Amino acid sequence: MLEQQLINGLTLGLIYALIAVGYTMVYGVIQLINFAHGEIYMLGAFFCVTLITAAGLPFYVAMLMAVVCCAMCGILLDIIAYRPLRRAPRLAALITAIGMSIFLQNLALIIWGSRSKPFPRTALPGYLTEQALTVGSVGLSWLQLFIFAVAIGMMLLLYLVIQKTRIGTAMRALAQNRTAAALMGINVNRVISFTFALGSAMGAVAGILVAIYYNTLYPTMGYTAGVKAFAAAVLGGIGSVPGAMAGGVVLGVAEALGAGYVSSLYRDGVAYAVMIAVIVLRPSGILGRAVTDKA
Amino acid sequence: MLELKEVQAFYGTIQALKGVTLEVNAGEIVCLIGANGAGKSTTLMAISSVVPVGGGTIAYDGRDITRLATDRVVALGITQVPEGRMIFPDLTVLENLRMGAYLRRDRAALKADEAHALDLFPILKERRKQLGGTLSGGEQQMLAIARALMARPRLLLLDEPSLGLAPIVVEHIFEVITRINTEGTTLLLVEQNAQMALQVAHRGYVLETGRVVISGTAADLLADPRVQEAYLGMDMA
Ligand SMILES: Nc1ncnc2c1ncn2[C@@H]1O[C@H](COP(=O)(O)OP(=O)(O)OP(=O)(O)O)[C@@H](O)[C@H]1O
Ligand SMILES: [Mg+2]
């Protein structure tokens, strides 16, 4: 029972972590909570399914293309909605972010309708729908293993990009001091675009994984996932990438345990409770440094 | 090499530069002195396009760079050591240096320049794996200069390099400034320490509330009673 809850929680937590890094990276470079990030996650799922059902593409190809499309959507989102407000008060950008979230949600409603859709399971490689192993009452599916592998792989990749590449170093420099970064010759807008692309790609992967895992997708799916991932990012310390990863996993496990041992009614409440507790007890999060408010 | 004509700059409705005209010729050290709030840093930031220019023009090698983006200005060979150093606190000393060379592609020469920069400030060599934010103020200033040199600038803008440093370190920094200049880099130097600055500079400008009020050779300025009284701390009574 406990083991099963832990496995389920870990699966969910890795997905939250994938979404949370998008919030935290964007916050790191432009100090904006990109509320439309949850919608990019939703679009990832819809793009993937549409490419499978309407274009007849094989699953892996559809997934890759959906991720690339979402990366481009992320870049466009920044250029259209946020870039014109770079010098405006932060509240203006924040309200715009909420507006973009609502806009994208409604756009999806118009295109795909409000009814939830199943994921086209027949397009999935056969093994994904089978049980990988069962020990006593604890089961682990290939799908869960697939989620573990993809999520952990993506995060390792992200870590390497941020730590080892030229543009990754530029991202870190930009997050630490924008003026100094520009004075080094860094094209600030390009690095911001890159950050959006990277975060959106991670979010899209999460959206696809969730749609497969729960076998459902709908235009408002980005809302709850977004709030939870945001809570995970806050828990880890907004702006800290390792923090967002850890925050996601902790939150996923806490949620599964809360649902398993208290009541499944409290599942969603756990995220809010965690967020409130962090804000009250340690606003800088687990791994974040204490920051003074720059607003 | 660099020519500012009637350059104006605004922070919201506050006009920080009311028409600054100055020029820097290749090979020179030009210093810019003036009281707090006179607009010295703003002038450098306008040249680097960090602060938008609200009027007037900036030309570099005869080319108008007034509205160029900051990274393009850097690409042309104008690098700045900003006021307050602006070291990247969570990057190591070595990573900070490498950020300075961000636009360079000649990897082979980079290694040599890195060694050269660390030779100018041996203390940085000992600290190269340490995070920038853990360096002392003086060490950060040295790192900021070394980092700017990594770009191989043709024109280096230095904003108060001696601020808050012990006299012996200030002396070292000024030695380095002279050395960089003899090695071929042109310098525009902002300084509170007018005495020191005018000793190494060829020419100078005095800025007062956003305007150039006095200009001339370093020797002229050192001899100018207005400069002596206001900026060299000499009592004329
Ligand atoms: N970010 C800003 N917002 C508003 N006003 C500013 C800003 N930066 C500078 N100013 C104003 O512009 C004027 C010129 O400032 P600047 O920093 O260029 O002076 P400075 O000559 O470098 O002074 P210091 O010797 O103290 O460094 C000052 O009156 C200052 O108050
Ligand atoms: Mg200044």
XYZ file of C-alpha atoms and ligand atoms in Angstrom:
564
model
C 0.000 0.000 0.000
C 2.640 2.513 1.064
C 4.980 1.407 -1.710
C 2.239 1.754 -4.289
C 1.404 5.250 -3.071
C 5.065 6.199 -3.241
C 5.382 4.955 -6.806
C 2.254 6.777 -7.890
C 3.381 9.903 -6.071
C 6.797 9.766 -7.659
C 5.288 9.433 -11.129
C 3.107 12.446 -10.555
C 5.892 14.340 -8.826
C 8.263 13.956 -11.759
C 5.591 15.376 -14.008
C 5.075 18.345 -11.679
C 8.824 18.817 -11.672
C 8.890 18.958 -15.475
C 6.291 21.711 -15.471
C 7.774 23.528 -12.486
C 11.177 24.077 -14.104
C 9.425 26.144 -16.776
C 7.969 28.495 -14.176
C 11.207 28.792 -12.312
C 13.481 29.389 -15.317
C 11.288 32.142 -16.712
C 11.051 33.700 -13.281
C 14.824 33.526 -13.034
C 15.441 35.556 -16.174
C 12.552 38.049 -16.223
C 10.993 37.826 -12.719
C 7.621 36.959 -14.179
C 5.245 34.218 -13.107
C 4.209 32.984 -16.532
C 0.652 31.932 -15.749
C 0.146 30.807 -19.343
C 2.715 28.055 -18.826
C -0.047 25.602 -17.857
C -1.684 26.269 -21.222
C 1.527 25.394 -23.067
C 1.414 22.092 -21.186
C -2.178 21.578 -22.329
C -1.254 22.473 -25.919
C 1.495 19.871 -25.829
C -1.070 17.156 -25.194
C -3.489 18.447 -27.843
C -0.809 18.936 -30.500
C 0.448 15.414 -29.938
C -2.992 13.825 -30.114
C -3.997 15.885 -33.133
C -0.823 14.916 -34.968
C -1.614 11.272 -34.269
C -5.320 11.287 -35.094
C -5.502 13.890 -37.862
C -2.079 13.577 -39.455
C -1.634 9.883 -38.723
C 1.896 10.301 -37.419
C 3.534 7.611 -35.283
C 3.574 8.354 -31.549
C 7.232 9.273 -31.108
C 7.253 11.547 -34.145
C 4.045 13.235 -33.030
C 5.453 13.709 -29.552
C 8.666 15.270 -30.849
C 6.807 17.592 -33.203
C 4.353 18.639 -30.504
C 7.249 19.508 -28.221
C 8.934 21.592 -30.926
C 5.640 23.381 -31.669
C 5.196 24.199 -27.983
C 8.735 25.541 -27.765
C 7.844 27.895 -30.613
C 4.558 28.836 -28.917
C 6.553 29.714 -25.812
C 8.826 31.993 -27.817
C 5.854 33.649 -29.522
C 4.055 34.078 -26.213
C 7.037 36.013 -24.895
C 7.509 38.124 -28.002
C 3.848 39.014 -28.405
C 2.692 39.364 -24.829
C 5.637 39.991 -22.525
C 8.413 41.665 -24.487
C 6.511 44.930 -25.037
C 6.098 45.151 -21.256
C 9.743 44.568 -20.324
C 10.148 48.064 -18.894
C 6.596 48.298 -17.530
C 5.730 47.666 -13.863
C 5.763 43.994 -12.982
C 2.062 43.929 -12.218
C 1.265 44.763 -15.852
C 3.155 41.714 -17.095
C 1.576 39.544 -14.433
C -1.943 40.551 -15.451
C -1.003 39.973 -19.086
C 0.173 36.482 -18.163
C -3.206 35.704 -16.604
C -4.882 37.135 -19.696
C -2.806 34.961 -22.015
C -3.689 31.927 -19.931
C -7.398 32.593 -20.337
C -6.954 33.411 -24.019
C -5.108 30.194 -24.823
C -7.570 28.127 -22.839
C -10.459 29.555 -24.806
C -8.626 29.166 -28.068
C -8.268 25.473 -27.279
C -11.967 25.299 -26.402
C -12.849 26.718 -29.801
C -10.517 24.427 -31.707
C -10.983 21.159 -29.849
C -14.262 21.599 -27.966
C -14.873 21.415 -24.250
C -15.389 17.679 -23.979
C -12.445 15.669 -22.694
C -10.872 13.268 -25.166
C -9.183 9.936 -24.595
C -5.586 9.513 -25.663
C -5.415 7.367 -28.836
C -3.945 4.372 -27.042
C -3.737 2.254 -30.155
C -1.046 4.595 -31.416
C 1.115 3.864 -28.402
C 3.807 1.228 -28.607
C 2.189 -1.949 -27.273
C 4.448 -2.451 -24.298
C 3.478 0.896 -22.799
C 0.075 -0.401 -21.842
C 1.414 -3.513 -20.127
C 2.412 -4.133 -16.560
C 6.181 -4.199 -16.139
C 6.400 -5.962 -12.819
C 4.279 -6.834 -9.844
C 5.689 -7.544 -6.415
C 2.979 -8.646 -3.997
C 0.325 -5.982 -4.259
C 2.673 -3.379 -5.722
C 2.604 -2.864 -9.457
C 4.789 -0.832 -11.741
C 3.681 -0.305 -15.301
C 5.842 0.216 -18.364
C 4.086 3.502 -18.722
C 5.315 4.583 -15.312
C 8.816 3.472 -16.172
C 8.527 5.409 -19.422
C 7.480 8.519 -17.496
C 10.380 8.076 -15.066
C 12.852 7.662 -17.896
C 11.586 10.574 -19.970
C 11.248 12.951 -17.021
C 14.627 12.124 -15.513
C 16.262 12.167 -18.938
C 14.802 15.590 -19.723
C 15.968 16.971 -16.415
C 19.498 15.656 -16.859
C 19.528 17.185 -20.306
C 18.296 20.477 -18.901
C 20.985 20.393 -16.236
C 23.679 19.863 -18.858
C 22.331 22.668 -21.028
C 22.237 25.114 -18.126
C 25.611 24.180 -16.673
C 27.728 23.312 -19.660
C 26.647 25.211 -22.732
C 27.407 28.764 -23.728
C 23.758 29.795 -23.881
C 23.082 28.017 -20.582
C 25.804 30.030 -18.896
C 24.347 33.152 -20.493
C 20.980 32.206 -18.953
C 22.527 31.948 -15.516
C 24.382 35.212 -15.990
C 21.198 36.936 -17.113
C 19.336 35.683 -14.051
C 22.049 37.087 -11.796
C 22.463 40.527 -13.345
C 20.727 41.598 -16.497
C 22.738 44.782 -17.088
C 26.038 42.996 -16.606
C 24.893 40.223 -18.928
C 24.071 42.739 -21.648
C 27.448 44.409 -21.117
C 29.125 41.052 -21.800
C 27.590 41.132 -25.258
C 24.783 38.709 -24.472
C 21.734 39.251 -26.665
C 19.260 39.424 -23.809
C 16.114 38.901 -25.877
C 17.553 35.856 -27.570
C 18.449 34.262 -24.243
C 14.972 35.004 -22.914
C 13.455 33.372 -26.009
C 15.671 30.368 -25.456
C 14.509 30.148 -21.850
C 10.879 30.193 -22.917
C 11.561 27.526 -25.541
C 13.283 25.272 -23.058
C 10.626 25.669 -20.370
C 7.797 25.209 -22.860
C 9.359 22.059 -24.285
C 9.575 20.567 -20.805
C 5.971 21.570 -20.119
C 4.789 20.022 -23.382
C 6.460 16.724 -22.553
C 4.674 16.769 -19.194
C 1.332 17.436 -20.872
C 1.769 14.494 -23.211
C 2.834 12.165 -20.404
C -0.169 13.148 -18.284
C -2.589 12.697 -21.165
C -1.277 9.162 -21.637
C -1.132 8.392 -17.919
C -4.712 9.435 -17.185
C -5.876 8.664 -20.709
C -7.603 12.007 -21.015
C -7.033 15.570 -22.211
C -9.218 18.694 -22.063
C -8.694 22.431 -22.615
C -8.723 23.335 -18.923
C -6.227 20.682 -17.890
C -3.484 23.275 -17.689
C -5.100 25.068 -14.806
C -4.779 22.539 -11.970
C -1.483 21.204 -13.242
C -0.217 24.756 -13.542
C -1.215 25.670 -10.006
C 0.389 22.537 -8.619
C 3.597 22.961 -10.555
C 3.698 26.565 -9.468
C 3.313 25.389 -5.873
C 6.191 22.990 -6.500
C 8.341 25.812 -7.851
C 7.528 27.975 -4.830
C 8.238 25.042 -2.534
C 11.649 24.542 -4.109
C 12.402 28.245 -4.148
C 11.244 30.147 -7.181
C 14.167 30.797 -9.524
C 16.029 27.642 -8.497
C 15.990 24.845 -11.078
C 17.108 22.029 -8.741
C 14.572 23.450 -6.279
C 11.739 23.104 -8.781
C 12.734 19.510 -9.485
C 12.860 18.625 -5.788
C 9.679 20.604 -5.085
C 7.792 18.697 -7.775
C 8.774 15.302 -6.439
C 8.052 16.246 -2.820
C 4.661 17.625 -3.776
C 3.736 14.602 -5.878
C 4.584 12.204 -3.079
C 2.846 14.349 -0.448
C -0.259 14.429 -2.597
C -0.319 10.678 -3.144
C 0.165 10.025 0.551
C -2.475 12.590 1.474
C -4.931 11.036 -0.945
C -4.070 7.505 0.156
C -4.096 7.969 3.906
C -6.402 10.867 4.595
C -8.934 11.122 1.833
C -8.703 11.383 -1.911
C -10.878 14.463 -1.550
C -7.869 16.246 -0.090
C -5.590 15.442 -3.028
C -5.733 18.870 -4.622
C -5.802 20.586 -1.246
C -2.333 19.298 -0.450
C -0.757 21.546 -3.080
C -2.478 24.628 -1.701
C -1.618 23.686 1.871
C 2.022 23.212 0.909
C 2.117 26.534 -0.894
C 0.599 28.416 2.040
C 2.923 26.681 4.483
C 5.970 27.637 2.413
C 4.887 31.237 2.093
C 4.318 31.484 5.840
C 7.289 29.467 7.074
C 10.048 29.844 4.511
C 9.177 32.170 1.611
C 12.491 31.504 -0.132
C 11.604 27.804 -0.487
C 13.690 24.724 0.297
C 16.598 25.464 -2.011
C 16.040 29.122 -2.784
C 18.139 31.825 -1.245
C 16.504 34.493 0.850
C 15.744 37.305 -1.561
C 14.573 40.803 -0.884
C 11.527 41.775 -2.854
C 12.556 43.698 -5.931
C 9.052 44.892 -6.723
C 37.192 57.148 -32.410
C 34.194 57.951 -30.202
C 32.165 61.092 -30.575
C 29.222 62.202 -28.457
C 27.192 65.146 -29.721
C 24.649 66.848 -27.480
C 23.673 63.530 -25.919
C 20.618 63.623 -23.693
C 19.247 60.905 -21.443
C 16.214 60.624 -19.217
C 15.115 58.477 -16.293
C 11.380 58.845 -16.516
C 10.913 62.602 -16.384
C 14.292 63.302 -14.771
C 16.801 64.534 -17.325
C 20.184 63.132 -16.321
C 22.104 64.290 -19.419
C 21.290 67.695 -20.849
C 23.533 67.611 -23.891
C 26.933 66.009 -23.426
C 29.498 66.590 -26.152
C 32.857 64.880 -25.959
C 35.258 62.855 -28.000
C 37.824 60.155 -27.426
C 40.646 59.615 -29.901
C 42.282 56.269 -30.575
C 45.100 55.545 -28.148
C 44.017 58.091 -25.549
C 43.079 57.891 -21.913
C 40.288 60.398 -21.429
C 38.901 61.033 -18.002
C 35.505 62.240 -16.998
C 35.216 63.885 -13.609
C 32.327 65.501 -11.803
C 30.391 65.568 -8.560
C 27.955 62.858 -7.463
C 24.933 62.812 -9.695
C 26.623 64.825 -12.442
C 25.791 62.160 -15.009
C 29.111 60.345 -15.424
C 27.731 56.821 -15.120
C 24.749 57.760 -17.237
C 27.117 58.921 -19.982
C 28.878 55.548 -20.012
C 25.553 53.701 -19.901
C 24.310 55.782 -22.839
C 27.408 54.850 -24.835
C 26.777 51.173 -24.034
C 23.088 51.604 -24.925
C 21.963 50.418 -21.516
C 20.286 53.767 -20.975
C 18.405 54.889 -24.099
C 19.612 58.091 -25.691
C 16.836 60.689 -25.712
C 18.538 63.164 -28.044
C 21.850 63.787 -29.774
C 24.126 61.233 -31.408
C 26.928 58.840 -30.567
C 29.340 57.882 -33.330
C 32.056 55.259 -33.243
C 34.643 55.148 -35.990
C 32.378 57.479 -37.916
C 29.428 55.123 -37.621
C 26.235 56.111 -35.819
C 25.730 53.754 -32.867
C 23.125 55.809 -31.005
C 20.332 53.241 -31.276
C 22.348 50.050 -31.479
C 21.496 47.296 -28.976
C 23.960 46.783 -26.131
C 25.292 43.483 -27.431
C 25.996 45.063 -30.835
C 27.902 47.885 -29.195
C 30.000 45.313 -27.354
C 30.547 43.449 -30.613
C 32.052 46.625 -32.071
C 34.709 46.574 -29.379
C 33.283 48.881 -26.684
C 33.336 47.193 -23.289
C 32.368 48.646 -19.947
C 33.410 47.989 -16.370
C 30.255 49.304 -14.723
C 29.950 51.174 -11.480
C 29.455 48.717 -8.631
C 31.401 46.010 -10.479
C 28.402 43.841 -11.333
C 30.214 40.563 -10.879
C 28.021 37.483 -11.413
C 27.808 36.293 -7.792
C 26.932 32.657 -8.497
C 29.459 32.106 -11.256
C 33.037 31.205 -10.395
C 35.877 33.619 -11.052
C 36.815 31.632 -14.131
C 33.216 31.535 -15.396
C 32.992 35.297 -14.864
C 36.104 35.746 -16.977
C 34.670 33.547 -19.689
C 31.471 35.580 -19.771
C 33.672 38.521 -20.660
C 34.728 36.650 -23.776
C 31.141 35.722 -24.651
C 31.251 37.078 -28.192
C 34.654 35.716 -29.058
C 35.116 32.646 -31.213
C 38.897 32.391 -31.269
C 39.224 29.667 -28.655
C 42.959 29.281 -29.024
C 43.734 32.889 -28.142
C 41.250 32.792 -25.243
C 43.480 30.585 -23.123
C 46.380 32.980 -23.538
C 44.196 35.986 -22.693
C 42.849 34.214 -19.653
C 46.412 33.639 -18.446
C 47.274 37.242 -19.241
C 44.263 38.562 -17.307
C 45.151 36.405 -14.308
C 48.751 37.632 -14.492
C 47.587 41.221 -14.197
C 45.828 40.288 -10.948
C 47.592 37.287 -9.399
C 45.118 37.141 -6.492
C 42.422 36.093 -8.971
C 44.473 33.093 -9.967
C 44.303 31.769 -6.422
C 40.581 32.400 -6.317
C 39.654 31.135 -9.771
C 37.352 28.347 -8.566
C 35.662 30.543 -5.961
C 32.215 32.072 -6.563
C 32.318 35.713 -7.631
C 30.017 36.741 -4.794
C 32.490 35.509 -2.170
C 35.304 37.813 -3.325
C 36.183 40.969 -1.405
C 35.240 44.314 -2.924
C 38.742 44.946 -4.211
C 39.018 41.481 -5.685
C 35.664 41.972 -7.386
C 36.915 45.209 -8.917
C 39.969 43.412 -10.261
C 37.777 40.646 -11.607
C 35.506 43.191 -13.282
C 38.479 44.746 -15.072
C 39.951 41.372 -16.000
C 36.554 40.221 -17.267
C 36.198 43.294 -19.476
C 39.682 42.743 -20.905
C 38.657 39.230 -21.950
C 36.528 40.849 -24.650
C 39.696 42.376 -26.146
C 38.040 45.792 -26.249
C 39.282 48.539 -28.507
C 37.614 51.079 -26.244
C 37.263 50.356 -22.541
C 34.852 52.368 -20.409
C 35.817 52.300 -16.736
C 33.407 53.584 -14.104
C 35.141 54.471 -10.836
C 37.618 51.613 -10.742
C 39.224 52.931 -7.550
C 36.029 53.260 -5.524
C 36.374 51.861 -2.019
C 39.814 50.367 -2.523
C 42.880 50.556 -0.309
C 45.518 53.036 -1.579
C 47.933 50.275 -2.536
C 45.262 48.538 -4.600
C 44.283 51.830 -6.224
C 47.882 52.304 -7.246
C 47.974 48.826 -8.730
C 44.751 49.452 -10.636
C 46.115 52.675 -12.099
C 49.281 50.858 -13.115
C 47.158 48.320 -14.897
C 45.171 51.090 -16.586
C 48.343 52.656 -17.959
C 49.569 49.248 -19.050
C 46.346 48.370 -20.868
C 46.589 51.689 -22.661
C 50.180 51.196 -23.792
C 49.147 47.760 -25.032
C 46.788 49.502 -27.409
C 43.395 49.936 -25.717
C 41.731 53.330 -25.668
C 40.172 54.283 -22.342
C 37.365 56.485 -21.131
C 37.761 56.699 -17.380
C 35.210 57.981 -14.871
C 36.774 58.835 -11.531
C 36.072 60.536 -8.224
C 39.780 60.383 -7.579
C 40.483 63.267 -9.969
C 44.077 63.640 -8.841
C 45.021 60.082 -9.811
C 42.882 60.101 -12.924
C 44.369 63.292 -14.302
C 47.855 61.957 -13.717
C 47.323 58.988 -16.049
C 44.928 60.645 -18.501
C 45.813 62.611 -21.608
C 42.700 64.728 -21.614
C 39.698 65.274 -19.423
C 36.157 66.607 -19.223
C 34.351 67.991 -16.211
C 30.677 67.201 -16.024
C 28.203 69.232 -13.998
C 24.484 68.401 -13.791
C 24.378 66.691 -17.138
C 26.618 69.055 -19.108
C 30.302 69.377 -19.910
C 31.491 72.562 -18.238
C 35.272 72.336 -18.589
C 37.471 70.374 -20.966
C 41.119 70.282 -21.844
C 44.377 68.401 -21.543
C 45.076 66.720 -18.240
C 47.760 69.301 -17.469
C 45.329 72.166 -18.169
C 42.729 70.682 -15.883
C 45.220 70.061 -13.118
C 46.190 73.711 -13.325
C 42.649 75.047 -13.604
C 41.648 76.778 -10.353
C 37.993 75.741 -10.723
C 39.048 72.111 -10.997
C 41.527 72.443 -8.160
C 38.926 73.876 -5.861
C 36.014 71.624 -6.665
C 37.635 68.299 -7.539
C 41.184 68.272 -6.240
C 40.283 69.399 -2.752
C 42.619 72.387 -2.783
C 41.793 75.364 -0.700
C 42.098 78.449 -2.866
C 41.707 80.937 -0.071
N 17.897 54.491 -12.389
C 17.712 55.797 -12.164
N 16.467 56.283 -11.975
C 16.263 57.606 -11.770
N 17.239 58.513 -11.720
C 18.493 58.091 -11.892
C 18.801 56.705 -12.128
N 20.126 56.590 -12.254
C 20.632 57.831 -12.115
N 19.660 58.735 -11.897
C 19.844 60.176 -11.729
O 20.559 60.686 -12.817
C 21.533 61.618 -12.395
C 22.909 61.217 -12.876
O 23.272 59.980 -12.262
P 24.649 59.253 -12.538
O 24.578 57.925 -11.907
O 24.954 59.295 -13.975
O 25.672 60.173 -11.744
P 27.217 59.997 -11.521
O 27.858 61.204 -12.074
O 27.686 58.698 -12.023
O 27.313 60.052 -9.936
P 28.227 59.235 -8.923
O 29.522 59.938 -8.849
O 27.483 59.358 -7.625
O 28.331 57.845 -9.401
C 21.410 61.698 -10.886
O 20.677 62.856 -10.565
C 20.667 60.469 -10.495
O 19.856 60.702 -9.387
Mg 28.378 57.027 -11.170
